[in-house]
Amino acid sequence: ALGSKGDRGFIRSGEDFMSVEAVFDISGDNFMQSYFKENGIDGELLIICRTLNKDGKNTINLNGRTLTLSMLREITSRLVDIYSQSEHISLLKPSTHIGLLDGFGLKDCKEKEQLESCYVQYKKIEAELNSSGANDEKQRLAELYAFQIEEIEKTAASEEEEQELIKIKNRLSNIEKISLTAGEASQLFDGEYGLLSIAAKIKSSFAQCSRYDEGILPLTERFESLYLDIDDINNELSDYIFSLEYDGAEAERVDKRLDEIKSLKRKYGGTLEKVQEYLQKIKTEYNEIESSREKADILNKQKTEILRQLYNLSVKVSEIRKRAAKDFEESILSILSDLSMGGCTFKVMFDKLPDFDDTNRHITSGGMDKLEFYISTNKGEPLKPLAKIISGGEMSRFMLAIKSIISDIDDIDTLIFDEIDSGISGFTATAVAKKFAELAKKRQIIAITHLPQIAAMADSSFLIEKREEGGKAFTYINKLDKQGAGKEVSRLIGAADIGEFGKMHAKEMILWSESYKKSLK
């Protein structure tokens, strides 16, 4: 009903669902009434109904309104606090101690609120830094991209240049063959039977014909033009053959340049077109990383500044916490004294606060304090960590002391103690019963117990018992009248079968408890 995890194993065999209901009277709780009015819930009674079906479906209603499990837990955490022996384990963990101390002394601490707010900003900056990509891997990638961009742009290769270089290489590689072939062509122009000599004779023949017939003049003129072209070609061919010379330095330059281009293509795509595509891609990614790094630089400056604020606030909160620890120690010792542990020494031990340079490694929303409860349960014995020396009965009383203090601060109206009487009896049990009575002046106390001293102190007593009916077990909770309560106290004493003296003992215990409760102001 208070929001613990539902388990289908709770459903009775053969049934389809289970249902629990809890009713709270909040007529005298101004805070809760205000809280519920803000959320559109009116009335002085809160009725919580929770149903768990076999198919796992979970329904929660508050005054007819459907709630989620988290909403239920938030509401009931303001109404009820439960203490059971399982909390012993939690209390033995030093990590829980700082929360207990803060619950006692830093409830309305403005510095702690500022610290928590500042810590939220710090975590936000860290998250932005992580998502900005400005990490070591991105840094290495940026350096690689910078190198590749420089290499590609420095090489500055184009397909036109590559084709021109290939032509030059082809010419230089075949210079001898070109010279030989061109020479052979040149020889065909010269000599008695060369092309120029034959062309000269043809030209002369056309000239003679044109003297007798003007109709051949067009052909004569065309051939004269052709003759001039042949003569010009011959001259240029001679110049070309004369210019043919192998240039070793040029051949080396061309080979080197082609190797650079070949290497570039092999590394970045296979073709110069792919190289350019890759260049544009890494330029874009490089610019994004550089932009992230610029953003990261700004964020890192903000992080340093907020770490300084967190450190200063942590120091202030630590000082407040240490002052609160003194009052906390006194309050615990006072209650422990009432619970027959007057010889105890109790101390909140703080570790040395880290230096500023270590803030990022130690900071939490509560600061940088690390503390642990130390106790000595016997005079003359040194203080030692709570977990190492405290017994089960002492732990029960210590937890009762903690709950007594914290419940006043939390302003929770109902406290449930589930068999906290482990390891105690006799006078100590009476001391615990008296503490319950004191708490009950301001709070509703529900205690499940097997101790007659605690049962005798109760304003109302309920007997929980199991019965077998029709082959099935049923649990009954019955409210006891005075006679029934006396009978149960007698049974817990172990005197139920002793006779009148057992009943008298139980009656005396109840009368003494009533007298003690009346004496409380």
PDB file of N, CA, C and O in Angstrom, residues 390-438:
ATOM      1  N   ILE A 390      29.051  -2.858  17.477  1.00  0.00           N
ATOM      2  CA  ILE A 390      27.711  -2.755  18.051  1.00  0.00           C
ATOM      3  C   ILE A 390      26.974  -4.090  17.925  1.00  0.00           C
ATOM      4  O   ILE A 390      27.064  -4.776  16.906  1.00  0.00           O
ATOM      5  N   SER A 391      26.257  -4.475  18.966  1.00  0.00           N
ATOM      6  CA  SER A 391      25.502  -5.732  18.964  1.00  0.00           C
ATOM      7  C   SER A 391      24.113  -5.502  18.380  1.00  0.00           C
ATOM      8  O   SER A 391      23.704  -4.375  18.136  1.00  0.00           O
ATOM      9  N   GLY A 392      23.363  -6.613  18.197  1.00  0.00           N
ATOM     10  CA  GLY A 392      22.020  -6.506  17.638  1.00  0.00           C
ATOM     11  C   GLY A 392      21.094  -5.666  18.486  1.00  0.00           C
ATOM     12  O   GLY A 392      20.370  -4.808  17.979  1.00  0.00           O
ATOM     13  N   GLY A 393      21.114  -5.906  19.807  1.00  0.00           N
ATOM     14  CA  GLY A 393      20.255  -5.135  20.707  1.00  0.00           C
ATOM     15  C   GLY A 393      20.652  -3.675  20.744  1.00  0.00           C
ATOM     16  O   GLY A 393      19.802  -2.783  20.774  1.00  0.00           O
ATOM     17  N   GLU A 394      21.954  -3.412  20.737  1.00  0.00           N
ATOM     18  CA  GLU A 394      22.434  -2.029  20.728  1.00  0.00           C
ATOM     19  C   GLU A 394      22.062  -1.345  19.418  1.00  0.00           C
ATOM     20  O   GLU A 394      21.700  -0.167  19.404  1.00  0.00           O
ATOM     21  N   MET A 395      22.149  -2.105  18.332  1.00  0.00           N
ATOM     22  CA  MET A 395      21.795  -1.548  17.034  1.00  0.00           C
ATOM     23  C   MET A 395      20.322  -1.149  16.997  1.00  0.00           C
ATOM     24  O   MET A 395      19.958  -0.109  16.437  1.00  0.00           O
ATOM     25  N   SER A 396      19.460  -1.967  17.577  1.00  0.00           N
ATOM     26  CA  SER A 396      18.034  -1.645  17.615  1.00  0.00           C
ATOM     27  C   SER A 396      17.803  -0.327  18.335  1.00  0.00           C
ATOM     28  O   SER A 396      17.030   0.518  17.885  1.00  0.00           O
ATOM     29  N   ARG A 397      18.482  -0.159  19.442  1.00  0.00           N
ATOM     30  CA  ARG A 397      18.315   1.080  20.211  1.00  0.00           C
ATOM     31  C   ARG A 397      18.940   2.275  19.484  1.00  0.00           C
ATOM     32  O   ARG A 397      18.400   3.384  19.525  1.00  0.00           O
ATOM     33  N   PHE A 398      20.072   2.036  18.831  1.00  0.00           N
ATOM     34  CA  PHE A 398      20.708   3.120  18.092  1.00  0.00           C
ATOM     35  C   PHE A 398      19.800   3.587  16.956  1.00  0.00           C
ATOM     36  O   PHE A 398      19.639   4.791  16.720  1.00  0.00           O
ATOM     37  N   MET A 399      19.196   2.632  16.239  1.00  0.00           N
ATOM     38  CA  MET A 399      18.284   2.986  15.166  1.00  0.00           C
ATOM     39  C   MET A 399      17.059   3.716  15.699  1.00  0.00           C
ATOM     40  O   MET A 399      16.560   4.662  15.086  1.00  0.00           O
ATOM     41  N   LEU A 400      16.566   3.314  16.860  1.00  0.00           N
ATOM     42  CA  LEU A 400      15.437   3.999  17.477  1.00  0.00           C
ATOM     43  C   LEU A 400      15.810   5.440  17.796  1.00  0.00           C
ATOM     44  O   LEU A 400      15.014   6.363  17.608  1.00  0.00           O
ATOM     45  N   ALA A 401      17.046   5.636  18.241  1.00  0.00           N
ATOM     46  CA  ALA A 401      17.520   6.992  18.522  1.00  0.00           C
ATOM     47  C   ALA A 401      17.541   7.818  17.240  1.00  0.00           C
ATOM     48  O   ALA A 401      17.100   8.981  17.215  1.00  0.00           O
ATOM     49  N   ILE A 402      18.065   7.208  16.155  1.00  0.00           N
ATOM     50  CA  ILE A 402      18.111   7.903  14.862  1.00  0.00           C
ATOM     51  C   ILE A 402      16.707   8.263  14.404  1.00  0.00           C
ATOM     52  O   ILE A 402      16.420   9.403  14.029  1.00  0.00           O
ATOM     53  N   LYS A 403      15.800   7.279  14.477  1.00  0.00           N
ATOM     54  CA  LYS A 403      14.433   7.503  14.011  1.00  0.00           C
ATOM     55  C   LYS A 403      13.729   8.561  14.860  1.00  0.00           C
ATOM     56  O   LYS A 403      12.932   9.351  14.362  1.00  0.00           O
ATOM     57  N   SER A 404      14.003   8.570  16.148  1.00  0.00           N
ATOM     58  CA  SER A 404      13.369   9.549  17.042  1.00  0.00           C
ATOM     59  C   SER A 404      13.756  10.961  16.634  1.00  0.00           C
ATOM     60  O   SER A 404      12.927  11.873  16.629  1.00  0.00           O
ATOM     61  N   ILE A 405      15.028  11.134  16.264  1.00  0.00           N
ATOM     62  CA  ILE A 405      15.506  12.465  15.883  1.00  0.00           C
ATOM     63  C   ILE A 405      14.979  12.855  14.504  1.00  0.00           C
ATOM     64  O   ILE A 405      14.416  13.928  14.322  1.00  0.00           O
ATOM     65  N   ILE A 406      15.160  11.929  13.538  1.00  0.00           N
ATOM     66  CA  ILE A 406      14.825  12.253  12.154  1.00  0.00           C
ATOM     67  C   ILE A 406      13.326  12.437  11.956  1.00  0.00           C
ATOM     68  O   ILE A 406      12.885  13.282  11.186  1.00  0.00           O
ATOM     69  N   SER A 407      12.508  11.668  12.670  1.00  0.00           N
ATOM     70  CA  SER A 407      11.057  11.769  12.482  1.00  0.00           C
ATOM     71  C   SER A 407      10.549  13.140  12.890  1.00  0.00           C
ATOM     72  O   SER A 407       9.605  13.666  12.292  1.00  0.00           O
ATOM     73  N   ASP A 408      11.143  13.718  13.921  1.00  0.00           N
ATOM     74  CA  ASP A 408      10.749  15.066  14.335  1.00  0.00           C
ATOM     75  C   ASP A 408      11.045  16.070  13.227  1.00  0.00           C
ATOM     76  O   ASP A 408      10.265  16.980  12.954  1.00  0.00           O
ATOM     77  N   ILE A 409      12.207  15.885  12.582  1.00  0.00           N
ATOM     78  CA  ILE A 409      12.620  16.819  11.537  1.00  0.00           C
ATOM     79  C   ILE A 409      11.782  16.604  10.276  1.00  0.00           C
ATOM     80  O   ILE A 409      11.338  17.549   9.638  1.00  0.00           O
ATOM     81  N   ASP A 410      11.566  15.340   9.900  1.00  0.00           N
ATOM     82  CA  ASP A 410      10.810  15.028   8.691  1.00  0.00           C
ATOM     83  C   ASP A 410       9.328  15.312   8.839  1.00  0.00           C
ATOM     84  O   ASP A 410       8.611  15.408   7.848  1.00  0.00           O
ATOM     85  N   ASP A 411       8.865  15.425  10.083  1.00  0.00           N
ATOM     86  CA  ASP A 411       7.453  15.700  10.345  1.00  0.00           C
ATOM     87  C   ASP A 411       6.551  14.616   9.749  1.00  0.00           C
ATOM     88  O   ASP A 411       5.489  14.893   9.195  1.00  0.00           O
ATOM     89  N   ILE A 412       6.987  13.353   9.863  1.00  0.00           N
ATOM     90  CA  ILE A 412       6.178  12.217   9.398  1.00  0.00           C
ATOM     91  C   ILE A 412       5.305  11.751  10.552  1.00  0.00           C
ATOM     92  O   ILE A 412       5.792  11.526  11.660  1.00  0.00           O
ATOM     93  N   ASP A 413       4.009  11.598  10.301  1.00  0.00           N
ATOM     94  CA  ASP A 413       3.052  11.365  11.376  1.00  0.00           C
ATOM     95  C   ASP A 413       2.979   9.922  11.862  1.00  0.00           C
ATOM     96  O   ASP A 413       2.548   9.669  12.979  1.00  0.00           O
ATOM     97  N   THR A 414       3.338   8.977  11.008  1.00  0.00           N
ATOM     98  CA  THR A 414       3.207   7.559  11.383  1.00  0.00           C
ATOM     99  C   THR A 414       4.551   6.851  11.251  1.00  0.00           C
ATOM    100  O   THR A 414       5.178   6.886  10.190  1.00  0.00           O
ATOM    101  N   LEU A 415       4.983   6.207  12.342  1.00  0.00           N
ATOM    102  CA  LEU A 415       6.221   5.430  12.341  1.00  0.00           C
ATOM    103  C   LEU A 415       5.870   3.977  12.625  1.00  0.00           C
ATOM    104  O   LEU A 415       5.144   3.679  13.571  1.00  0.00           O
ATOM    105  N   ILE A 416       6.371   3.093  11.775  1.00  0.00           N
ATOM    106  CA  ILE A 416       6.132   1.657  11.970  1.00  0.00           C
ATOM    107  C   ILE A 416       7.449   0.987  12.342  1.00  0.00           C
ATOM    108  O   ILE A 416       8.443   1.128  11.633  1.00  0.00           O
ATOM    109  N   PHE A 417       7.436   0.268  13.481  1.00  0.00           N
ATOM    110  CA  PHE A 417       8.623  -0.462  13.935  1.00  0.00           C
ATOM    111  C   PHE A 417       8.312  -1.953  13.875  1.00  0.00           C
ATOM    112  O   PHE A 417       7.467  -2.459  14.618  1.00  0.00           O
ATOM    113  N   ASP A 418       8.988  -2.606  12.943  1.00  0.00           N
ATOM    114  CA  ASP A 418       8.727  -4.018  12.692  1.00  0.00           C
ATOM    115  C   ASP A 418       9.740  -4.868  13.454  1.00  0.00           C
ATOM    116  O   ASP A 418      10.866  -5.071  13.000  1.00  0.00           O
ATOM    117  N   GLU A 419       9.338  -5.335  14.641  1.00  0.00           N
ATOM    118  CA  GLU A 419      10.163  -6.215  15.479  1.00  0.00           C
ATOM    119  C   GLU A 419      11.571  -5.669  15.704  1.00  0.00           C
ATOM    120  O   GLU A 419      12.565  -6.296  15.387  1.00  0.00           O
ATOM    121  N   ILE A 420      11.628  -4.437  16.264  1.00  0.00           N
ATOM    122  CA  ILE A 420      12.943  -3.874  16.538  1.00  0.00           C
ATOM    123  C   ILE A 420      13.475  -4.371  17.885  1.00  0.00           C
ATOM    124  O   ILE A 420      14.512  -3.929  18.353  1.00  0.00           O
ATOM    125  N   ASP A 421      12.748  -5.304  18.529  1.00  0.00           N
ATOM    126  CA  ASP A 421      13.123  -5.740  19.870  1.00  0.00           C
ATOM    127  C   ASP A 421      14.175  -6.843  19.869  1.00  0.00           C
ATOM    128  O   ASP A 421      14.421  -7.484  20.885  1.00  0.00           O
ATOM    129  N   SER A 422      14.802  -7.064  18.709  1.00  0.00           N
ATOM    130  CA  SER A 422      15.818  -8.117  18.622  1.00  0.00           C
ATOM    131  C   SER A 422      16.981  -7.821  19.566  1.00  0.00           C
ATOM    132  O   SER A 422      17.543  -6.728  19.568  1.00  0.00           O
ATOM    133  N   GLY A 423      17.318  -8.803  20.392  1.00  0.00           N
ATOM    134  CA  GLY A 423      18.505  -8.705  21.238  1.00  0.00           C
ATOM    135  C   GLY A 423      18.316  -7.896  22.508  1.00  0.00           C
ATOM    136  O   GLY A 423      19.294  -7.609  23.196  1.00  0.00           O
ATOM    137  N   ILE A 424      17.075  -7.480  22.824  1.00  0.00           N
ATOM    138  CA  ILE A 424      16.871  -6.718  24.060  1.00  0.00           C
ATOM    139  C   ILE A 424      15.823  -7.405  24.930  1.00  0.00           C
ATOM    140  O   ILE A 424      14.989  -8.176  24.459  1.00  0.00           O
ATOM    141  N   SER A 425      15.889  -7.112  26.218  1.00  0.00           N
ATOM    142  CA  SER A 425      14.924  -7.685  27.173  1.00  0.00           C
ATOM    143  C   SER A 425      15.041  -6.906  28.473  1.00  0.00           C
ATOM    144  O   SER A 425      15.825  -5.961  28.592  1.00  0.00           O
ATOM    145  N   GLY A 426      14.218  -7.293  29.445  1.00  0.00           N
ATOM    146  CA  GLY A 426      14.331  -6.728  30.783  1.00  0.00           C
ATOM    147  C   GLY A 426      14.216  -5.224  30.827  1.00  0.00           C
ATOM    148  O   GLY A 426      13.343  -4.614  30.195  1.00  0.00           O
ATOM    149  N   PHE A 427      15.158  -4.604  31.581  1.00  0.00           N
ATOM    150  CA  PHE A 427      15.121  -3.161  31.793  1.00  0.00           C
ATOM    151  C   PHE A 427      15.253  -2.406  30.474  1.00  0.00           C
ATOM    152  O   PHE A 427      14.631  -1.359  30.273  1.00  0.00           O
ATOM    153  N   THR A 428      16.091  -2.931  29.559  1.00  0.00           N
ATOM    154  CA  THR A 428      16.282  -2.272  28.269  1.00  0.00           C
ATOM    155  C   THR A 428      14.973  -2.250  27.478  1.00  0.00           C
ATOM    156  O   THR A 428      14.637  -1.260  26.839  1.00  0.00           O
ATOM    157  N   ALA A 429      14.219  -3.340  27.536  1.00  0.00           N
ATOM    158  CA  ALA A 429      12.931  -3.389  26.843  1.00  0.00           C
ATOM    159  C   ALA A 429      11.988  -2.339  27.413  1.00  0.00           C
ATOM    160  O   ALA A 429      11.229  -1.704  26.680  1.00  0.00           O
ATOM    161  N   THR A 430      12.036  -2.144  28.724  1.00  0.00           N
ATOM    162  CA  THR A 430      11.199  -1.114  29.356  1.00  0.00           C
ATOM    163  C   THR A 430      11.607   0.269  28.875  1.00  0.00           C
ATOM    164  O   THR A 430      10.757   1.136  28.612  1.00  0.00           O
ATOM    165  N   ALA A 431      12.937   0.490  28.741  1.00  0.00           N
ATOM    166  CA  ALA A 431      13.433   1.780  28.256  1.00  0.00           C
ATOM    167  C   ALA A 431      12.939   2.058  26.841  1.00  0.00           C
ATOM    168  O   ALA A 431      12.546   3.183  26.506  1.00  0.00           O
ATOM    169  N   VAL A 432      12.952   1.026  25.980  1.00  0.00           N
ATOM    170  CA  VAL A 432      12.469   1.178  24.607  1.00  0.00           C
ATOM    171  C   VAL A 432      10.975   1.474  24.612  1.00  0.00           C
ATOM    172  O   VAL A 432      10.489   2.330  23.877  1.00  0.00           O
ATOM    173  N   ALA A 433      10.220   0.788  25.458  1.00  0.00           N
ATOM    174  CA  ALA A 433       8.779   1.013  25.567  1.00  0.00           C
ATOM    175  C   ALA A 433       8.488   2.452  25.981  1.00  0.00           C
ATOM    176  O   ALA A 433       7.559   3.093  25.457  1.00  0.00           O
ATOM    177  N   LYS A 434       9.283   2.953  26.927  1.00  0.00           N
ATOM    178  CA  LYS A 434       9.100   4.342  27.379  1.00  0.00           C
ATOM    179  C   LYS A 434       9.377   5.323  26.241  1.00  0.00           C
ATOM    180  O   LYS A 434       8.675   6.325  26.086  1.00  0.00           O
ATOM    181  N   LYS A 435      10.402   5.017  25.446  1.00  0.00           N
ATOM    182  CA  LYS A 435      10.722   5.902  24.317  1.00  0.00           C
ATOM    183  C   LYS A 435       9.586   5.890  23.299  1.00  0.00           C
ATOM    184  O   LYS A 435       9.229   6.928  22.742  1.00  0.00           O
ATOM    185  N   PHE A 436       8.985   4.716  23.072  1.00  0.00           N
ATOM    186  CA  PHE A 436       7.833   4.637  22.182  1.00  0.00           C
ATOM    187  C   PHE A 436       6.702   5.527  22.706  1.00  0.00           C
ATOM    188  O   PHE A 436       6.035   6.224  21.944  1.00  0.00           O
ATOM    189  N   ALA A 437       6.472   5.475  23.996  1.00  0.00           N
ATOM    190  CA  ALA A 437       5.397   6.271  24.595  1.00  0.00           C
ATOM    191  C   ALA A 437       5.655   7.761  24.406  1.00  0.00           C
ATOM    192  O   ALA A 437       4.732   8.537  24.121  1.00  0.00           O
ATOM    193  N   GLU A 438       6.924   8.166  24.531  1.00  0.00           N
ATOM    194  CA  GLU A 438       7.270   9.584  24.337  1.00  0.00           C
ATOM    195  C   GLU A 438       7.038   9.996  22.878  1.00  0.00           C
ATOM    196  O   GLU A 438       6.497  11.066  22.605  1.00  0.00           O
TER     197      GLU A 438
END
